[in-house]
Short mmCIF file of C-alpha atoms in Angstrom, two decimals:
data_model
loop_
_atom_site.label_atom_id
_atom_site.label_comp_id
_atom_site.label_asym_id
_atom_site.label_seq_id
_atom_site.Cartn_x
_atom_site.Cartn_y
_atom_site.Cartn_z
CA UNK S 655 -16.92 -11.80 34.23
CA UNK S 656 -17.80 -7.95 33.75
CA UNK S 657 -19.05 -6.68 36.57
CA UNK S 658 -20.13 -3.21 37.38
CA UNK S 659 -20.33 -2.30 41.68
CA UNK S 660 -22.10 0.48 43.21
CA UNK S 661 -20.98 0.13 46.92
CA UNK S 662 -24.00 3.25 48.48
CA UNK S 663 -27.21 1.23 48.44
CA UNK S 664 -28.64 5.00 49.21
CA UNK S 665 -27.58 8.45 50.06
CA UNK S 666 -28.60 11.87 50.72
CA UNK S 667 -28.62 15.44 50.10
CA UNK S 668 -29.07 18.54 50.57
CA UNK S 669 -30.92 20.88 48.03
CA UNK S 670 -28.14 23.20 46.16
CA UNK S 671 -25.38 20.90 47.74
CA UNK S 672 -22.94 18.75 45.96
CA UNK S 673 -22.94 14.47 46.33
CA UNK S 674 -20.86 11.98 44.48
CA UNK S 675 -22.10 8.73 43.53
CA UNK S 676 -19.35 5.72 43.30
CA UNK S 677 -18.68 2.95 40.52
CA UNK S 678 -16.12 0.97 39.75
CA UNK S 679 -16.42 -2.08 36.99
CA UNK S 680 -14.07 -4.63 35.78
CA UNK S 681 -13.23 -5.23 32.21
CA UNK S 682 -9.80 -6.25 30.14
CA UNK S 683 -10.63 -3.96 27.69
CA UNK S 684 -9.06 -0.54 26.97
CA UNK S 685 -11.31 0.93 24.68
CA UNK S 686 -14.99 1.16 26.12
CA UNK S 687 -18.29 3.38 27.01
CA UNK S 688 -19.47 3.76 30.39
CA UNK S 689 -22.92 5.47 31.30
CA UNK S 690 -24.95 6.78 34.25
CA UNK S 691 -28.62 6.29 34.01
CA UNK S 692 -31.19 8.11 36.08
CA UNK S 693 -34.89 6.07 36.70
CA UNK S 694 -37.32 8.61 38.74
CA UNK S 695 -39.83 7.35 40.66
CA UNK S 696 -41.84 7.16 37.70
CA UNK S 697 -39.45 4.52 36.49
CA UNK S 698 -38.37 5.57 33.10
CA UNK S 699 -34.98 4.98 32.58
CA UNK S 700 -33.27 8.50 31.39
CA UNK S 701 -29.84 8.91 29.85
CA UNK S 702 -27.22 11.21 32.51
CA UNK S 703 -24.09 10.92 30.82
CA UNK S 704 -21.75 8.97 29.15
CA UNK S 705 -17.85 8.54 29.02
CA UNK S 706 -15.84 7.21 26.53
CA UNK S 707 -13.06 5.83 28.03
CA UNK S 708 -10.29 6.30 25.54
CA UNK S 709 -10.86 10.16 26.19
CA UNK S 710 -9.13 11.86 28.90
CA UNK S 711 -11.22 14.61 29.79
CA UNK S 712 -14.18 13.97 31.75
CA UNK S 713 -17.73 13.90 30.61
CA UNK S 714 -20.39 17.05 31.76
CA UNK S 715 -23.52 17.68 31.49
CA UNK S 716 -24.88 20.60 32.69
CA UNK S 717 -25.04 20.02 36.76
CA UNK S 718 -23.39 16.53 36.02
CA UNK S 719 -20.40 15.17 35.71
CA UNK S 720 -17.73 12.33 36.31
CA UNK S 721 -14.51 11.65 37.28
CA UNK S 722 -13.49 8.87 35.39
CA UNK S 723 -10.54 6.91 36.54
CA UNK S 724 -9.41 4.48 33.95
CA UNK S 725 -6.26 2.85 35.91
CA UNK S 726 -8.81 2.32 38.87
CA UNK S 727 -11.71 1.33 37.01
CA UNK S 728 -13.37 3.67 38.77
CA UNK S 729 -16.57 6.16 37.56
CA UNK S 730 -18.28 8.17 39.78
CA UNK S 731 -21.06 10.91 39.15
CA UNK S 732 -20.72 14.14 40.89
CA UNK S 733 -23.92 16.39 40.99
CA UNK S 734 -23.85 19.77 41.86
CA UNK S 735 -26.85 22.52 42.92
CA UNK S 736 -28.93 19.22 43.60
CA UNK S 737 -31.86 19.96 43.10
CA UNK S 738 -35.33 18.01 44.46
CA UNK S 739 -36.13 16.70 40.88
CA UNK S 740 -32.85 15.23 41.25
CA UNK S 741 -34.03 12.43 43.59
CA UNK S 742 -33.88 9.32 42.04
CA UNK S 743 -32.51 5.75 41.39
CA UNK S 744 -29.19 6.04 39.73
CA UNK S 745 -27.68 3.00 37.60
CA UNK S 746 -23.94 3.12 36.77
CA UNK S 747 -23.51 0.41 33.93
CA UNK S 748 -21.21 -0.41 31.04
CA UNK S 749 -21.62 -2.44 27.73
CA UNK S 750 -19.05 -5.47 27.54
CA UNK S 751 -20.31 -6.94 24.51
CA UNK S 752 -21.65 -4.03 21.92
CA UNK S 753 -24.15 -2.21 23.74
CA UNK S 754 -25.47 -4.83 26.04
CA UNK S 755 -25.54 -3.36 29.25
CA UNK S 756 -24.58 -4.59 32.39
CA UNK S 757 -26.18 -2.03 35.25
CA UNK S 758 -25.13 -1.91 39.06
CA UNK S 759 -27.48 -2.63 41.71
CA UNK S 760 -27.91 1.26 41.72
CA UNK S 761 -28.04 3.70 43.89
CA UNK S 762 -30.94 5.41 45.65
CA UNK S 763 -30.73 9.31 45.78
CA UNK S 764 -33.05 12.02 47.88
CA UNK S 765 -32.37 15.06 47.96
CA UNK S 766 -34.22 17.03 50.51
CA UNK S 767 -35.49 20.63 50.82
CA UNK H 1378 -39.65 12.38 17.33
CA UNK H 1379 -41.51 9.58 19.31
CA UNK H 1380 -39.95 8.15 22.16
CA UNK H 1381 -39.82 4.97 23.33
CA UNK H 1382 -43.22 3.19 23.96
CA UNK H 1383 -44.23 -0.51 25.85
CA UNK H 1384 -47.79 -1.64 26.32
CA UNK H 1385 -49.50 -2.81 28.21
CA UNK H 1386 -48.08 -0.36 31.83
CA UNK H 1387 -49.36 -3.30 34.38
CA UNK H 1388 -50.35 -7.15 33.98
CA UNK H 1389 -51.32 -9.94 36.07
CA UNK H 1390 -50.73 -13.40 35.30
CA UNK H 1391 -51.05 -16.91 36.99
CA UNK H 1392 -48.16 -19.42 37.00
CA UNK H 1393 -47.72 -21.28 33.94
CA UNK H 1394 -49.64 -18.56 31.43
CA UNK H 1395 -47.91 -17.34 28.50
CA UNK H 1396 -47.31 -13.62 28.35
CA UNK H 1397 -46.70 -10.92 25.30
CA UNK H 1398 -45.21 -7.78 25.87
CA UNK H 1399 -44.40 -5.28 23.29
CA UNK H 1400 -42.11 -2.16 22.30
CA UNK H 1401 -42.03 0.21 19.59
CA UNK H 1402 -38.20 2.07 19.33
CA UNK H 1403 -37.32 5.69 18.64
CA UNK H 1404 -37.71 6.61 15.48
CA UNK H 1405 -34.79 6.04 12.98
CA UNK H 1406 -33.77 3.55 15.76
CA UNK H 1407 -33.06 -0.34 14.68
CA UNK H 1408 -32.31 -2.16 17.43
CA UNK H 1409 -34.35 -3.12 20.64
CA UNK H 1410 -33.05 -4.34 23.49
CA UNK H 1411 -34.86 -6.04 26.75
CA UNK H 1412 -34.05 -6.10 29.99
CA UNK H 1413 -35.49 -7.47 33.15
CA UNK H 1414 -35.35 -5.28 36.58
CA UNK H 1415 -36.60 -7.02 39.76
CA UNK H 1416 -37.41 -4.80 42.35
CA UNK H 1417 -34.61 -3.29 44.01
CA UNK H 1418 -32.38 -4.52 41.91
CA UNK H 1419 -30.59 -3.04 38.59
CA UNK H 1420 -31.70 -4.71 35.36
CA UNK H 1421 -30.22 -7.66 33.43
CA UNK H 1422 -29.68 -7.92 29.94
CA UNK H 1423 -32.67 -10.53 28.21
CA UNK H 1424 -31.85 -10.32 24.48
CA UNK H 1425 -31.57 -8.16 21.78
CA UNK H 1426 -32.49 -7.33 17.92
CA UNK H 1427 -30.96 -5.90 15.34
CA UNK H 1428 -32.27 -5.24 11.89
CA UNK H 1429 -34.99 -8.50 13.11
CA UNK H 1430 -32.13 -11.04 13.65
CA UNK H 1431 -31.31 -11.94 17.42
CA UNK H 1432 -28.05 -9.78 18.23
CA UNK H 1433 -26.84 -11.33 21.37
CA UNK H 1434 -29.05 -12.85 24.62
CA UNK H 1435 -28.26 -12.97 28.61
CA UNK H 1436 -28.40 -15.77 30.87
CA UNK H 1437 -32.07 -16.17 30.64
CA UNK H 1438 -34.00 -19.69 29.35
CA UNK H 1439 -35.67 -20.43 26.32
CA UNK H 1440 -39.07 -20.03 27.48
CA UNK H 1441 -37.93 -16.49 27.25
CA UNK H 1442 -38.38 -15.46 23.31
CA UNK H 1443 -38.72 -12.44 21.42
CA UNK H 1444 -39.48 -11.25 17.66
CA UNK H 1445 -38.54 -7.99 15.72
CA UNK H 1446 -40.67 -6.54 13.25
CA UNK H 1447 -40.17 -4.76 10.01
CA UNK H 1448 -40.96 -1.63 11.48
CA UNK H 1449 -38.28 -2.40 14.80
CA UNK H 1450 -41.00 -2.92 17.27
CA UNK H 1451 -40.59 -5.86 18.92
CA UNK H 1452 -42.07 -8.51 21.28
CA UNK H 1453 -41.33 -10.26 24.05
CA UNK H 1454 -42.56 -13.41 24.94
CA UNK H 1455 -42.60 -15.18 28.20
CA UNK H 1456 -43.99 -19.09 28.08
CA UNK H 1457 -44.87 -21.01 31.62
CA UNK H 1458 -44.33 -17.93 33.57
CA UNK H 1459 -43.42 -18.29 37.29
CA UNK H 1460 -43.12 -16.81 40.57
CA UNK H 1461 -39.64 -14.91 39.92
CA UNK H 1462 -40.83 -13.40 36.16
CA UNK H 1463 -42.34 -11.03 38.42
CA UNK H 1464 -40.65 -7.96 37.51
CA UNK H 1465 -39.95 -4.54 35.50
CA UNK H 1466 -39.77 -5.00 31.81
CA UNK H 1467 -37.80 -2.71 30.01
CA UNK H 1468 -37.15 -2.20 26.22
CA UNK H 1469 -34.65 -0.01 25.14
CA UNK H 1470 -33.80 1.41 22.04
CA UNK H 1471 -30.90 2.30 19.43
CA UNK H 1472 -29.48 3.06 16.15
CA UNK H 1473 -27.40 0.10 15.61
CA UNK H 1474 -25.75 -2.31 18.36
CA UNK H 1475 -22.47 -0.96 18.81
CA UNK H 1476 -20.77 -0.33 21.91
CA UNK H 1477 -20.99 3.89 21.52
CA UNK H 1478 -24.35 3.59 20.55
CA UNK H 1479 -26.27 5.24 23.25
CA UNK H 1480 -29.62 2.75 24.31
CA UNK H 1481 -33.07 4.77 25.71
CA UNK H 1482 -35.47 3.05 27.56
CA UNK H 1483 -39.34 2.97 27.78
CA UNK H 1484 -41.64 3.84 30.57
CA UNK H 1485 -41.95 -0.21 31.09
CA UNK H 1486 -44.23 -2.88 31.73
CA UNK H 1487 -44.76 -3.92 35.90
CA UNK H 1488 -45.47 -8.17 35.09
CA UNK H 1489 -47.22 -9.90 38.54
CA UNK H 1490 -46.88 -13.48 38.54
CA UNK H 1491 -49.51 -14.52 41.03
#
């Protein structure tokens, strides 16, 4: 089965300070897509970033980016200058069939002031 | 471009109603998925539709249906709802159903099972 695990249920931060948010997933294949998704308060579910895996350089955008860690399975989203708008529910998840996704549980980010 | 819309935001339903819930994709988009988030939890993977044919469906049962227009909105449709339907509905968007293909989400509709 494809899973995708998000192992900090929450964590916090400081405003203009750095945090890292852990995934790792399981799949047999070698060429996939793996994507961060943010979901405010608000709820809407908004695009962070996304890795292809059969590149070697990491993904960034902007404040974001990963380290992506194809050997280990492993995908994590570093955010740097966090800033309050930044606080959040954050979804790691990864398409095993097309682009059906299969989300973490997620992880709750505040940043605080 | 227009973004990803669902209507209606909120409903309340009794056990064993029949519920309709719709989505209307991105522009230039032709494929809609759904997915269901319980609260607290990350969402699962309903069904989706590409080009109006069912493209694929998760581990949800029958009573769980869904069209896709001409246009790519789409509907879902939710017979003899109970307790656990209760949930975050979520459509998502994209041009085509391949694994690159990026997927954007709507604002969502909040579904109370009472």
């Amino acid at each position: 089965a494809q899973t995708v695990t998000q192992s900090q249920p929450e964590m916090s931060v400081q405003e203009a300070e750095t945090v890292t948010l852990s995934c790792t997933y399981d799949t047999s294949e070698n060429n996939y897509y793996l994507f961060w998704y943010k979901q405010p308060p608000s709820r809407q579910m908004i695009l962070v970033i996304r890795q292809e895996a059969y590149k070697q350089q990491n993904a960034t955008e902007n404040r974001f980016s990963v380290n992506f860690q194809k050997a280990a399975k492993s995908f994590s989203l570093k955010i740097s200058d966090s800033q309050l708008g930044d606080t959040a529910m954050y979804f790691c998840a990864f398409p095993p069939y097309g682009n059906k996704l299969v989300f973490g549980a997620g992880t709750i980010l505040r940043v605080k002031s | 471009e227009t973004g990803v819309t669902q209507s209606p935001t909120h409903l309340i339903k009794t056990r064993g109603q029949q519920v309709t819930l719709r989505c209307s994709s991105q522009s230039g988009h032709n494929t809609v998925s759904w997915y269901q988030q319980a609260l607290g939890q990350g969402p699962q993977f309903i069904f989706q539709y590409y080009r109006e044919e069912e493209n694929g469906r998760g581990n949800f049962p029958p009573r769980f249906s869904g069209l896709q227009f001409p246009n790519y909105s789409s509907e879902l449709n939710v017979n003899a709802l109970e307790l656990d339907d209760s949930a975050l509905y979520l459509c998502a968007s994209s041009l085509g159903g391949g694994a690159g293909e990026t997927q954007y989400f709507g604002p969502g509709t909040r579904l109370l099972v009472l």
